[in-house]
Tab-separated table of N, CA, C and O in Angstrom:
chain	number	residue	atom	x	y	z
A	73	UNK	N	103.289	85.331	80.903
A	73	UNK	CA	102.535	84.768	81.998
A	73	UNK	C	101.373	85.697	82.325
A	73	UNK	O	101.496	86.918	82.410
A	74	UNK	N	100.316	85.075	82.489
A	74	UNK	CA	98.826	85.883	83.054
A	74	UNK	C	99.249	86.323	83.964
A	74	UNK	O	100.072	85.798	84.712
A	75	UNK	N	98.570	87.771	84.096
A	75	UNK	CA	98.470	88.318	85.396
A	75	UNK	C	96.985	89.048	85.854
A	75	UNK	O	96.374	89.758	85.055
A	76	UNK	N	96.559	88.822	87.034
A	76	UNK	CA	95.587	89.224	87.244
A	76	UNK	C	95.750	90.237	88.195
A	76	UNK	O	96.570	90.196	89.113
A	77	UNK	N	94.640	91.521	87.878
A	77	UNK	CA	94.755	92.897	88.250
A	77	UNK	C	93.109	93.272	88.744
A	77	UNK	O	92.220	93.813	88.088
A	78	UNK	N	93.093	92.741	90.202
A	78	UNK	CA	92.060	93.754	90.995
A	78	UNK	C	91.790	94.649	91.716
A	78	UNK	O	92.526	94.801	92.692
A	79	UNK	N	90.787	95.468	91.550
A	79	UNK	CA	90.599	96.979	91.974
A	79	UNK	C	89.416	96.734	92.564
A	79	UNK	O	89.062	95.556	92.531
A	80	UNK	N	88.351	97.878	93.353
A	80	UNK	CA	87.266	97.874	93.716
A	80	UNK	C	87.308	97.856	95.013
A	80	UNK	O	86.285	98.327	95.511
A	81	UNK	N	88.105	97.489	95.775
A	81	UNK	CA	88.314	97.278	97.417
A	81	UNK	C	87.750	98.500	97.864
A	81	UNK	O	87.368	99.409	97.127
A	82	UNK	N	87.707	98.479	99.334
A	82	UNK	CA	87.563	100.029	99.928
A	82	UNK	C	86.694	99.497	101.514
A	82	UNK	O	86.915	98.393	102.010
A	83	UNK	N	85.982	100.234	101.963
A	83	UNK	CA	85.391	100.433	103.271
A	83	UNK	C	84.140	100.670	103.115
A	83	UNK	O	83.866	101.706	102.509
A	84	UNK	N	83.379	100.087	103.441
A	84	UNK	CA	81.450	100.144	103.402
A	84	UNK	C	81.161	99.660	104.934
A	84	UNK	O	81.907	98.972	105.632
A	85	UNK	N	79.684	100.283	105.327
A	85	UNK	CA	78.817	99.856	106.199
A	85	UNK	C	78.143	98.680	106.047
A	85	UNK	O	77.821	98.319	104.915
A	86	UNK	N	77.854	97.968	107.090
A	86	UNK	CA	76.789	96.478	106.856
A	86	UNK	C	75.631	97.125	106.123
A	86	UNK	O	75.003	98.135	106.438
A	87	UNK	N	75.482	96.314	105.060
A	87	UNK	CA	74.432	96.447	104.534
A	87	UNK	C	74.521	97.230	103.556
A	87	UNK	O	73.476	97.735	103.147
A	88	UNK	N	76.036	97.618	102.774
A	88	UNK	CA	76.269	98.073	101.792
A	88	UNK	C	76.717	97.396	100.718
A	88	UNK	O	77.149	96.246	100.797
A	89	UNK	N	76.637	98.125	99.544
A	89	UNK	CA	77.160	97.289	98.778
A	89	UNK	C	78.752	97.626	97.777
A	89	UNK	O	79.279	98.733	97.890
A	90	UNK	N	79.191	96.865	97.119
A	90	UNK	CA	80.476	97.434	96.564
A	90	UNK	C	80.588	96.273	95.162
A	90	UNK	O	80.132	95.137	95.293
A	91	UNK	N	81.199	96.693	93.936
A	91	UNK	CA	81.565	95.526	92.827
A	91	UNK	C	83.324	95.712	93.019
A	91	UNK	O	83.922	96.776	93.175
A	92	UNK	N	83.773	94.651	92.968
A	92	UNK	CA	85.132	94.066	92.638
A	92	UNK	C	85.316	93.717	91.261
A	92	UNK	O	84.589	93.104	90.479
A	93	UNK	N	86.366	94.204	91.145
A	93	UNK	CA	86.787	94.063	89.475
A	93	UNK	C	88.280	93.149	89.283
A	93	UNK	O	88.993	93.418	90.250
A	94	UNK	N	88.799	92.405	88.577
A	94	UNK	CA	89.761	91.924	88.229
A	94	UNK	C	90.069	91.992	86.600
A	94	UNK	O	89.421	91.329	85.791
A	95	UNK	N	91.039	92.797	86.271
A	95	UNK	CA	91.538	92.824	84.669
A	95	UNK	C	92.346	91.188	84.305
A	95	UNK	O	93.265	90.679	84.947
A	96	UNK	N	91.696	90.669	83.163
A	96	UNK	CA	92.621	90.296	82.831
A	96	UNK	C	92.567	89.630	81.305
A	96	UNK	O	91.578	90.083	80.729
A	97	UNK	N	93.166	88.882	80.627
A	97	UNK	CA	93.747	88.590	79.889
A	97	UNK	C	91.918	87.947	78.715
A	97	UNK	O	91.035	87.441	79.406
A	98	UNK	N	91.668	88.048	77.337
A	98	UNK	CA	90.960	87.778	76.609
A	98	UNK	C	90.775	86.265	76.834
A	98	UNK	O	89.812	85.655	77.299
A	99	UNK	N	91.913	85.848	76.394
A	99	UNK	CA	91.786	84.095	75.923
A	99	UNK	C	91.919	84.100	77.341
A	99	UNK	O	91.183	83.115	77.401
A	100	UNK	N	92.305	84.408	79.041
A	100	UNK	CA	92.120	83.665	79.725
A	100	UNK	C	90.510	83.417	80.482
A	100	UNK	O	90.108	82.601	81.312
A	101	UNK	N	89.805	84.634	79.689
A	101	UNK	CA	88.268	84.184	80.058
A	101	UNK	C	87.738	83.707	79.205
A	101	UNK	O	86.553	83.440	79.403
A	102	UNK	N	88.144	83.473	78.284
A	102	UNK	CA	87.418	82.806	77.126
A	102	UNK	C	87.751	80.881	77.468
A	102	UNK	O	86.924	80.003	77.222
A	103	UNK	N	88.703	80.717	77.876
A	103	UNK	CA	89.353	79.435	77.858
A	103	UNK	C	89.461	78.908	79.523
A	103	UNK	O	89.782	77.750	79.788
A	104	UNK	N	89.217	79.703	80.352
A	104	UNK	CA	89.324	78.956	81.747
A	104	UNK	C	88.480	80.088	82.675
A	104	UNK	O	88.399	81.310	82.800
A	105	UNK	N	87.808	78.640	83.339
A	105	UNK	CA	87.043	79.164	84.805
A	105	UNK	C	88.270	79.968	85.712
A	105	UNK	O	89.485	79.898	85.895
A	106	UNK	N	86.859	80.933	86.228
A	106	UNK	CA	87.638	82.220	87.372
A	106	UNK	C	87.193	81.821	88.382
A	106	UNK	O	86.436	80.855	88.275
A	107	UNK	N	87.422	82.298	89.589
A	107	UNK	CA	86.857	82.422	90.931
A	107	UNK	C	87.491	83.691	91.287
A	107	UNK	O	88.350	84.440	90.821
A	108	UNK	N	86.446	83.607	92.660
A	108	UNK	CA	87.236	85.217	93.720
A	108	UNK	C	86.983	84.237	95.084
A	108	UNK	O	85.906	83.741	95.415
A	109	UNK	N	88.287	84.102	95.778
A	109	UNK	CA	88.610	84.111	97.079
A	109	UNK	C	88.894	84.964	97.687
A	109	UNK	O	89.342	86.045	97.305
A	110	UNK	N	88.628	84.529	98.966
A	110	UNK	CA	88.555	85.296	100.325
A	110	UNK	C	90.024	85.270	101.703
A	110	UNK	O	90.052	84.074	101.995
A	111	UNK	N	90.531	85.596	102.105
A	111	UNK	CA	91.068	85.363	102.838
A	111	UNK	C	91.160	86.303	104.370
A	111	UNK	O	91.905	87.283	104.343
A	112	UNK	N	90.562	86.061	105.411
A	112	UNK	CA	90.698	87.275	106.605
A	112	UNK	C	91.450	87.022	107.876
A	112	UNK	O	91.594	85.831	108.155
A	113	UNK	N	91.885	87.773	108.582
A	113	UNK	CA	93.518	87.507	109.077
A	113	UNK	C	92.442	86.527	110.464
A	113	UNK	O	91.387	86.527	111.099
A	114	UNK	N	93.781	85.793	110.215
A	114	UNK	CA	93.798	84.275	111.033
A	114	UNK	C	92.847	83.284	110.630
A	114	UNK	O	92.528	82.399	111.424
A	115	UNK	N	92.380	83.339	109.523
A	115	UNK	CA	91.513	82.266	109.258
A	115	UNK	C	92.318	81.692	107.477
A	115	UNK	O	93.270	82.109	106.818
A	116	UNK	N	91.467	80.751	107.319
A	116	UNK	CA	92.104	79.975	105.822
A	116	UNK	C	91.301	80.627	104.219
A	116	UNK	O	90.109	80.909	104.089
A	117	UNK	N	91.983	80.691	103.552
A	117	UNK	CA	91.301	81.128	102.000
A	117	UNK	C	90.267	80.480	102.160
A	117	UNK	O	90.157	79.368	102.676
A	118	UNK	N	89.353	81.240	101.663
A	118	UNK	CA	88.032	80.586	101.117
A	118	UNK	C	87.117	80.859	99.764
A	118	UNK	O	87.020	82.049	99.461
A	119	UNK	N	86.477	79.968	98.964
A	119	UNK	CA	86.607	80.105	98.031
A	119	UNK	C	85.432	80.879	98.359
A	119	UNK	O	85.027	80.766	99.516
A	120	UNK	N	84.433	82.089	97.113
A	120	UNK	CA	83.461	82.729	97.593
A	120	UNK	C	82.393	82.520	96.501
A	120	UNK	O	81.186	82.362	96.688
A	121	UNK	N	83.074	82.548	95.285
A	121	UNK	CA	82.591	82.080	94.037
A	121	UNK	C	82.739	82.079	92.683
A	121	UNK	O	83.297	83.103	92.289
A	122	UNK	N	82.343	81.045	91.536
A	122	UNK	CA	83.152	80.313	90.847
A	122	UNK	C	82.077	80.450	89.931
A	122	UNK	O	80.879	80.383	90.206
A	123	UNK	N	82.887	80.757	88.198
A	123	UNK	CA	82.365	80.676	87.122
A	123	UNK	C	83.258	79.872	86.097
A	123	UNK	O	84.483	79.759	86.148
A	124	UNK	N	82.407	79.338	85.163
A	124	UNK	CA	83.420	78.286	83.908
A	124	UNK	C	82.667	79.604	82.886
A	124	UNK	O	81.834	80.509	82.825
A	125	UNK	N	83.808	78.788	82.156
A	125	UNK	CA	83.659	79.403	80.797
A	125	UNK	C	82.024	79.611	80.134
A	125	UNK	O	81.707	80.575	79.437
A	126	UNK	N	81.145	78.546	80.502
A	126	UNK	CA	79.955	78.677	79.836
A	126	UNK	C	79.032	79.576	80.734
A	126	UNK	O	78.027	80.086	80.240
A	127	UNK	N	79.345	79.760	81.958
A	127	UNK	CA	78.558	80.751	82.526
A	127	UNK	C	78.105	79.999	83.818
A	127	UNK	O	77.884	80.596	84.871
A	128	UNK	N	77.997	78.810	83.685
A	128	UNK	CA	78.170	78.367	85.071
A	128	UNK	C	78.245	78.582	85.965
A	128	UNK	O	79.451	78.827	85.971
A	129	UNK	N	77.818	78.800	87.325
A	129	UNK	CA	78.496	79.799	88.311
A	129	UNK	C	78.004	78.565	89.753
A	129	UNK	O	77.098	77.732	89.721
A	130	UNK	N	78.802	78.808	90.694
A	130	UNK	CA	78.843	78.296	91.858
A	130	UNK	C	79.289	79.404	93.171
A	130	UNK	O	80.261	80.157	93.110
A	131	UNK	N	78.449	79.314	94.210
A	131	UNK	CA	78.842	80.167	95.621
A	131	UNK	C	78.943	79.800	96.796
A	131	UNK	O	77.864	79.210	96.858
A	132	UNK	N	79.315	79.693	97.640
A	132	UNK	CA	79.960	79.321	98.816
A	132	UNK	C	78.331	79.475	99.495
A	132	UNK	O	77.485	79.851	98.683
A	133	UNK	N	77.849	79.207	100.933
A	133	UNK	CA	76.667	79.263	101.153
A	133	UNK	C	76.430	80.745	101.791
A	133	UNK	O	75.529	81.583	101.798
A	134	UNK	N	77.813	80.590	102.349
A	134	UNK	CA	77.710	81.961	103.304
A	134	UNK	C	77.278	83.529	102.654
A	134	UNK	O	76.719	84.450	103.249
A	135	UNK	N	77.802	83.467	101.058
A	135	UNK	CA	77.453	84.319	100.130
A	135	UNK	C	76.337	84.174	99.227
A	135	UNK	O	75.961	85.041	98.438
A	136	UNK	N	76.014	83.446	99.327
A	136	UNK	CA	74.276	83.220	98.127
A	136	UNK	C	73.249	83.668	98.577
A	136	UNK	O	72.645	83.502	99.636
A	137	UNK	N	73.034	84.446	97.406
A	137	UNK	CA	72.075	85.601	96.810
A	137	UNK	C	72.393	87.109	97.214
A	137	UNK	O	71.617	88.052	97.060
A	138	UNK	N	73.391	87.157	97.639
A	138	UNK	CA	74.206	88.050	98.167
A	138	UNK	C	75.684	89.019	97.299
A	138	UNK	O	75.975	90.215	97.259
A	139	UNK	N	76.220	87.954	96.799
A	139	UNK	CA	77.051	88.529	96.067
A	139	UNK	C	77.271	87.128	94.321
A	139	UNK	O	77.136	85.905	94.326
A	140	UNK	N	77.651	88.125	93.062
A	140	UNK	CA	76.787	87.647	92.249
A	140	UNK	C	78.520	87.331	91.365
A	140	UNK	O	79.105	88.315	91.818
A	141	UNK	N	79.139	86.915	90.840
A	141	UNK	CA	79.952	86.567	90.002
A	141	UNK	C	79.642	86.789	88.674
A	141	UNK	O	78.555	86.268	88.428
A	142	UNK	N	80.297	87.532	87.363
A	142	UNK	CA	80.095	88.045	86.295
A	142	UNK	C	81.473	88.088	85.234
A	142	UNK	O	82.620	88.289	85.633
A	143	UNK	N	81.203	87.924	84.236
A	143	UNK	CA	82.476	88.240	83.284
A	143	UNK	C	82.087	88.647	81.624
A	143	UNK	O	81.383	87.978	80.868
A	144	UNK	N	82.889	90.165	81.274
A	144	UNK	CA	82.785	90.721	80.674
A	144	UNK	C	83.805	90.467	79.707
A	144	UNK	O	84.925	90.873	80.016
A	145	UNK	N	83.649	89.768	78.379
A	145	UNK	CA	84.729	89.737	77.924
A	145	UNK	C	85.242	90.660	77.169
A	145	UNK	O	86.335	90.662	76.602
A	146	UNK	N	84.317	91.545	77.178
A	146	UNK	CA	84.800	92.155	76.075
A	146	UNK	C	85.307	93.446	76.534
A	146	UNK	O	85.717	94.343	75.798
A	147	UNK	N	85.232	93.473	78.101
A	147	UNK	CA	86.443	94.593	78.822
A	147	UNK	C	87.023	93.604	79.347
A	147	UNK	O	87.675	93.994	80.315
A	148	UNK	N	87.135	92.204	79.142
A	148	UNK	CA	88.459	91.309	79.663
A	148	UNK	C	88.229	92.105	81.379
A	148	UNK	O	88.880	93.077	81.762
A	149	UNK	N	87.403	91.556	82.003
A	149	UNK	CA	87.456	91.886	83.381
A	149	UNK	C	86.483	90.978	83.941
A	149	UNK	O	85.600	90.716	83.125
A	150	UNK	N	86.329	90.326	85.225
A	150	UNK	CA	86.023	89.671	85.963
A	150	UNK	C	85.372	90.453	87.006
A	150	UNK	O	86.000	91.385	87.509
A	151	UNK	N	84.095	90.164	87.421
A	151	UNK	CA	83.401	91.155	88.524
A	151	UNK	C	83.283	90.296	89.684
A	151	UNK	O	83.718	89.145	89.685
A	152	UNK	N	82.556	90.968	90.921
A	152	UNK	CA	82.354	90.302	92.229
A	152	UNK	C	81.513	91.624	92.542
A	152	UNK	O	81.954	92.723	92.879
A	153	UNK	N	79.808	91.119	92.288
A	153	UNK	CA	78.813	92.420	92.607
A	153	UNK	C	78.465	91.732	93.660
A	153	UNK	O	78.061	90.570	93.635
A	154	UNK	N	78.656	92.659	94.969
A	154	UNK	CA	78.528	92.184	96.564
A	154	UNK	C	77.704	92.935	96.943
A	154	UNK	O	77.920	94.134	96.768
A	155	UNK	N	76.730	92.603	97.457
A	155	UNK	CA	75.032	93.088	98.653
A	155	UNK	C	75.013	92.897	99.745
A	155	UNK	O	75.902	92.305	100.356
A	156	UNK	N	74.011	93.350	100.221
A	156	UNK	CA	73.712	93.491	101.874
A	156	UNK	C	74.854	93.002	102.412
A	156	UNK	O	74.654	91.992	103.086
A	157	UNK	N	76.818	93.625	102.309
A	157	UNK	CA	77.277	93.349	102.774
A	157	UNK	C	77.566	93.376	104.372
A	157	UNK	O	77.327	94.400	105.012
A	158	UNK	N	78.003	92.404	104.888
A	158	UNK	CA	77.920	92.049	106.420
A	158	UNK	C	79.857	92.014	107.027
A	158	UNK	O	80.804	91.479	106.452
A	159	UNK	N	79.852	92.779	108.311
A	159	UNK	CA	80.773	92.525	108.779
A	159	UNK	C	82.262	90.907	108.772
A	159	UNK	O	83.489	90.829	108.711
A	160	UNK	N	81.412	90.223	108.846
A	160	UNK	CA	81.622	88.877	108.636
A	160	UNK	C	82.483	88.770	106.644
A	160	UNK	O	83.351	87.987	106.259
A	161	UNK	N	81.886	89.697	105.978
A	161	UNK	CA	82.445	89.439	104.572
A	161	UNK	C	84.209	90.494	104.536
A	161	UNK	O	84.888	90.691	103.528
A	162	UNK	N	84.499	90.948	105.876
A	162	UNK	CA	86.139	91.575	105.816
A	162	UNK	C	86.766	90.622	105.549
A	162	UNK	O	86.685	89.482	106.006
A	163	UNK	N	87.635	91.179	104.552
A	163	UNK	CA	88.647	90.234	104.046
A	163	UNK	C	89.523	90.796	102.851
A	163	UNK	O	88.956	91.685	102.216
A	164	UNK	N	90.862	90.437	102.396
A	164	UNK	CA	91.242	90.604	101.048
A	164	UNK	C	90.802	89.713	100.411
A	164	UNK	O	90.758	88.550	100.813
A	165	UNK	N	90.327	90.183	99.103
A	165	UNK	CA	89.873	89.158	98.118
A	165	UNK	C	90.676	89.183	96.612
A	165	UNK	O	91.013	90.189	95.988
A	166	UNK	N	90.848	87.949	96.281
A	166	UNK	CA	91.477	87.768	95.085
A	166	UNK	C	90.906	87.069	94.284
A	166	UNK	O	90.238	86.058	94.501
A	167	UNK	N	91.229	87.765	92.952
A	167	UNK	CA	90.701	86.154	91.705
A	167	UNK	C	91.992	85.415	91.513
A	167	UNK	O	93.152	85.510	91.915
A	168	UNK	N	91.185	84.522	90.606
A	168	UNK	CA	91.918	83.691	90.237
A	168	UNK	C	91.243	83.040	89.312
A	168	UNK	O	90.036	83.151	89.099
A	169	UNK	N	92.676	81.746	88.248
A	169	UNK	CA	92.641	81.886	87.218
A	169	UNK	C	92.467	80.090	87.386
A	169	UNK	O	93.400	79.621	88.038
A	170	UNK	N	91.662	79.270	87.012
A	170	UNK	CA	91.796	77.784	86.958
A	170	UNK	C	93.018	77.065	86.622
A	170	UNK	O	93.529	77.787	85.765
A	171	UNK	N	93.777	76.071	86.796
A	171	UNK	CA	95.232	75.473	86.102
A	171	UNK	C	94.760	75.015	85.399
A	171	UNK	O	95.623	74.810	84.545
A	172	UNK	N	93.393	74.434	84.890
A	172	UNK	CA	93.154	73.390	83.431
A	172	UNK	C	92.111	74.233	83.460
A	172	UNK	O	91.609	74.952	84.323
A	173	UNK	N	91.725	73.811	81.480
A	173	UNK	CA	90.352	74.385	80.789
A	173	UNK	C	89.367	73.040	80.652
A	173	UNK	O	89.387	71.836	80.904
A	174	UNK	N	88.624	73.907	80.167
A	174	UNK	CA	87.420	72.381	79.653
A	174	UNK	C	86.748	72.396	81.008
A	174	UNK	O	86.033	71.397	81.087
A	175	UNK	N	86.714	72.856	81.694
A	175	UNK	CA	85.751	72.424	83.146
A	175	UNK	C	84.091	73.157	82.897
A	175	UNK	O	83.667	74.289	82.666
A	176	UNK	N	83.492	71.783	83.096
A	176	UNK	CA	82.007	71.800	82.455
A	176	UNK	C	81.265	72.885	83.496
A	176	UNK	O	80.327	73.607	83.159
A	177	UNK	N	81.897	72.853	84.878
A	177	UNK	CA	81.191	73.537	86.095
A	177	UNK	C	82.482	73.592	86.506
A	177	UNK	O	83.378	72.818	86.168
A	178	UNK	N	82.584	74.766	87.437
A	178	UNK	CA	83.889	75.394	87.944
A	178	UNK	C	84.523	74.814	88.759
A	178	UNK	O	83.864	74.111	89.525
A	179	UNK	N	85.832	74.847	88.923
A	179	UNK	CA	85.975	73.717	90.125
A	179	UNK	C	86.014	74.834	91.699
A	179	UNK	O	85.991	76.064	91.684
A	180	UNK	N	86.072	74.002	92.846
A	180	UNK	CA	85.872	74.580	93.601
A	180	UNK	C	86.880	74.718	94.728
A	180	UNK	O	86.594	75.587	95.552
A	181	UNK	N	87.929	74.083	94.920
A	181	UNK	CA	89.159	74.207	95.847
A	181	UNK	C	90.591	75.045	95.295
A	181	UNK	O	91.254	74.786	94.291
A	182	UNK	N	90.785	75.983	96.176
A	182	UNK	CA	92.377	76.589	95.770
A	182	UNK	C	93.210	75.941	95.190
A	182	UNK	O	93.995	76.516	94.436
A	183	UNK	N	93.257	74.764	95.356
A	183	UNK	CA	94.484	74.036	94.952
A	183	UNK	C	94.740	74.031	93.694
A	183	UNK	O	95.854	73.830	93.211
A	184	UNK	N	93.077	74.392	92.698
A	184	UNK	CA	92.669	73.464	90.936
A	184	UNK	C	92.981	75.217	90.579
A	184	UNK	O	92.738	75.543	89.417
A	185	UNK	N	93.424	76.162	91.388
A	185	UNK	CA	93.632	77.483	90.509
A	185	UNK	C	95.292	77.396	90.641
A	185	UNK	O	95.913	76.663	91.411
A	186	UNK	N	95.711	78.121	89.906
A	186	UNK	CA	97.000	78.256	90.056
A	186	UNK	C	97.907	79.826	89.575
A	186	UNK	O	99.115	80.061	89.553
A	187	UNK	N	96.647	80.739	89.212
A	187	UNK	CA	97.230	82.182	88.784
A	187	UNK	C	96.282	83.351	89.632
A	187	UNK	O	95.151	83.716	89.309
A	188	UNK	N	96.925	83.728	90.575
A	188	UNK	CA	96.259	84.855	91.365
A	188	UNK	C	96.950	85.854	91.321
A	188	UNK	O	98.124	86.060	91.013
A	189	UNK	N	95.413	87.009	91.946
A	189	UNK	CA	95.994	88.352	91.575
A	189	UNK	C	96.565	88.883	92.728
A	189	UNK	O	97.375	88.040	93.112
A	190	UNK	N	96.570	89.922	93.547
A	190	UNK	CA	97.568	90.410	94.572
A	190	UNK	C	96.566	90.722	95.585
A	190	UNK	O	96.882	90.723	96.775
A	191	UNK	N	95.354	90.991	95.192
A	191	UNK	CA	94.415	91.313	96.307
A	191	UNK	C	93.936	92.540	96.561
A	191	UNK	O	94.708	93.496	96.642
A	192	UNK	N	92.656	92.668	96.713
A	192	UNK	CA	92.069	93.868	97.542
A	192	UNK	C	91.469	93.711	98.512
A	192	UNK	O	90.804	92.730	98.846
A	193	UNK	N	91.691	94.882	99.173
A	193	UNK	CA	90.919	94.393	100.888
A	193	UNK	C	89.160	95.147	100.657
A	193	UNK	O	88.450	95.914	100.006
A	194	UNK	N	89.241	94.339	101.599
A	194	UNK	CA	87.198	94.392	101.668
A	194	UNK	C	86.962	95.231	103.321
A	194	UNK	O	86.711	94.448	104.237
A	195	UNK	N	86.993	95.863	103.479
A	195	UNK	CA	86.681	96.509	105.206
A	195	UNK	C	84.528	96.468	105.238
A	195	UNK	O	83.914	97.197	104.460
A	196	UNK	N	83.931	95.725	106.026
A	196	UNK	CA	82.629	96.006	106.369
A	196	UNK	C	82.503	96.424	107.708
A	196	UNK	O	82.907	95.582	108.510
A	197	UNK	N	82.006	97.609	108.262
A	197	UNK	CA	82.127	98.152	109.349
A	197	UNK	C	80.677	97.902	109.906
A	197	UNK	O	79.761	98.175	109.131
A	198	UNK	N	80.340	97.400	111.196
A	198	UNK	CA	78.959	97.010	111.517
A	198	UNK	C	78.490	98.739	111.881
A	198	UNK	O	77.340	99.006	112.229
């Protein structure tokens, strides 16, 4: 079974920046769209942003042009390069792994992933 392994978390000032990393598996970036969600206490997951296999990429509004989605296959790792980060972006964030392949453009609701990683927390201090 896939497992996904992210690092990169930590504590920054508004207006800093930080990359998120997720390890994982060859054929699962080669063969299925990733995302990185968000989740911050008392509120609901949210998706932040979404790549398919062809490079495709999709972002939530609150994050565009701000933080950039990337995948390296050939360190089998998944990025999340985050800018002028803002108080408002605290949260643990996780990837995740799509339940079906073949998706022409990424899909975009929690429900269409079904392999996540454990999480790192995001602290932005104003």
């Amino acid at each position: 079974q896939e497992q996904l392994v992210e690092s990169g978390g930590g504590s920054v000032q508004a207006g800093g920046s930080m990359t998120l990393s997720c390890e994982a598996s060859l054929y699962t970036l080669m063969h299925y769209s990733m995302a990185w969600f968000r989740q911050a206490p008392g509120k609901e997951r949210e998706g932040v942003a979404f790549i398919a296999t062809n490079g495709i990429t999709r972002y939530a509004d609150s994050v565009k042009g701000r933080l950039t989605i990337s995948r390296d296959n050939e360190k089998r790792t998944l990025y999340l390069h985050m800018n002028n980060l803002k108080p408002d972006d605290t949260a643990m964030y996780y990837c995740a792994r799509a339940q079906l392949t073949g998706y022409l453009t990424p899909p975009l609701q929690s429900s269409q992933y079904d392999t996540w990683g454990q999480g790192t927390q995001v602290t932005v201090s104003s």
